[in-house]
Amino acid sequence: MNYFPNGNEEIELLKFIAKFQYLNVTDSKYFFSTKKYYRNRVSNLISKRFLKRVKLNLVLDELGIEYAKLFNFEYTVRNRNKKYLNRLLYISNLGAFYHSCNTVNFIPSFALKDKEMFTVTARRFIGLLNVNGIDYLTYYISEDHDKRYLNSVIYDIQKEKKYQNIIVLVNDITRINVNDFAFGLNQVLVIEDNESNREKLKYLHSINKIKILEYTYKNPMFLSEYNFCDYTDHKNKYASIFYFLDTEKITRIKHFLRENKNKTADIICSTELSNELKKELPNAHYITVNLEEYIDKERNVYD
């Protein structure tokens, strides 16, 4: 019997659990190319005492800990405090989802060395999503989080000094008041957390905006020097492309329309997102486009 892990996929699984402490059994599917037999592969590691189950979750067993230390894996001692278990499981779930993604890298909060002292007791962020080289400090608001927790997230973002881009993953986007989430930062993306939107996030910076503009406008559009729009023709067209709900961009457009009642702003987005944006920007001009048709999935570097 071979007492070592069988191949790179099992090793990657052990590396991940060594770092993230926990992994829901069903999330182990993200580590195997053959989804049909992933449970058998996990059972094999359990039988060899590399992993063990703690209810519905996987943690390192004795040989797994020895193996991680022997090969100098990034290792985090398991936090057994039940108070933080749901947070750790969510962080693990998000990390597993993007584990094999070449455009998104997720760094959990406990691995951010310069933030380490705040991670559990004072700060609410769950980690950092790096999308094509751009860092987004990331928060999560679940159905179990009440208004008080939501307010603590707002306060947390208000005092953030380092990061200018924020992602807020939320169970229900209607819980978010856009006015409360405008801080004068570059971007604050509020995203309803589901598998479809997580998949979309992989291509946040892979949208071929030039093709969209060519399709939408007869005359050339140019990158705008104004902060309230993405593109302009330097005459009377002001266009912004929304892939997700961006509260900072909404606030800037609101201000522009309020101060320039004789002007209009074009918003290019999906039909679904336009329904959300019209609640905040009813006077804008909407151009609905299937943005997925303009995604260059081979593009891995933000331009």
Short mmCIF file of N, CA and C in Angstrom, two decimals, residues 140-146 171 175:
data_model
loop_
_atom_site.label_atom_id
_atom_site.label_comp_id
_atom_site.label_asym_id
_atom_site.label_seq_id
_atom_site.Cartn_x
_atom_site.Cartn_y
_atom_site.Cartn_z
N TYR A 140 -17.85 40.05 3.85
CA TYR A 140 -19.00 39.19 3.60
C TYR A 140 -20.09 39.49 4.62
N ILE A 141 -21.32 39.68 4.12
CA ILE A 141 -22.47 39.89 4.99
C ILE A 141 -23.45 38.76 4.70
N SER A 142 -23.65 37.89 5.67
CA SER A 142 -24.49 36.71 5.49
C SER A 142 -25.89 36.97 6.03
N GLU A 143 -26.79 36.03 5.82
CA GLU A 143 -28.15 36.14 6.34
C GLU A 143 -28.17 36.12 7.86
N ASP A 144 -27.10 35.62 8.47
CA ASP A 144 -27.02 35.57 9.92
C ASP A 144 -26.52 36.87 10.53
N HIS A 145 -26.01 37.78 9.70
CA HIS A 145 -25.48 39.05 10.19
C HIS A 145 -26.60 40.09 10.26
N ASP A 146 -26.74 40.70 11.40
CA ASP A 146 -27.81 41.67 11.61
C ASP A 146 -27.37 43.09 11.21
N ASN A 171 -25.46 38.23 1.03
CA ASN A 171 -26.45 37.20 0.70
C ASN A 171 -27.65 37.77 -0.06
N ARG A 175 -30.26 44.41 0.85
CA ARG A 175 -29.93 44.84 2.21
C ARG A 175 -28.99 46.04 2.23
#
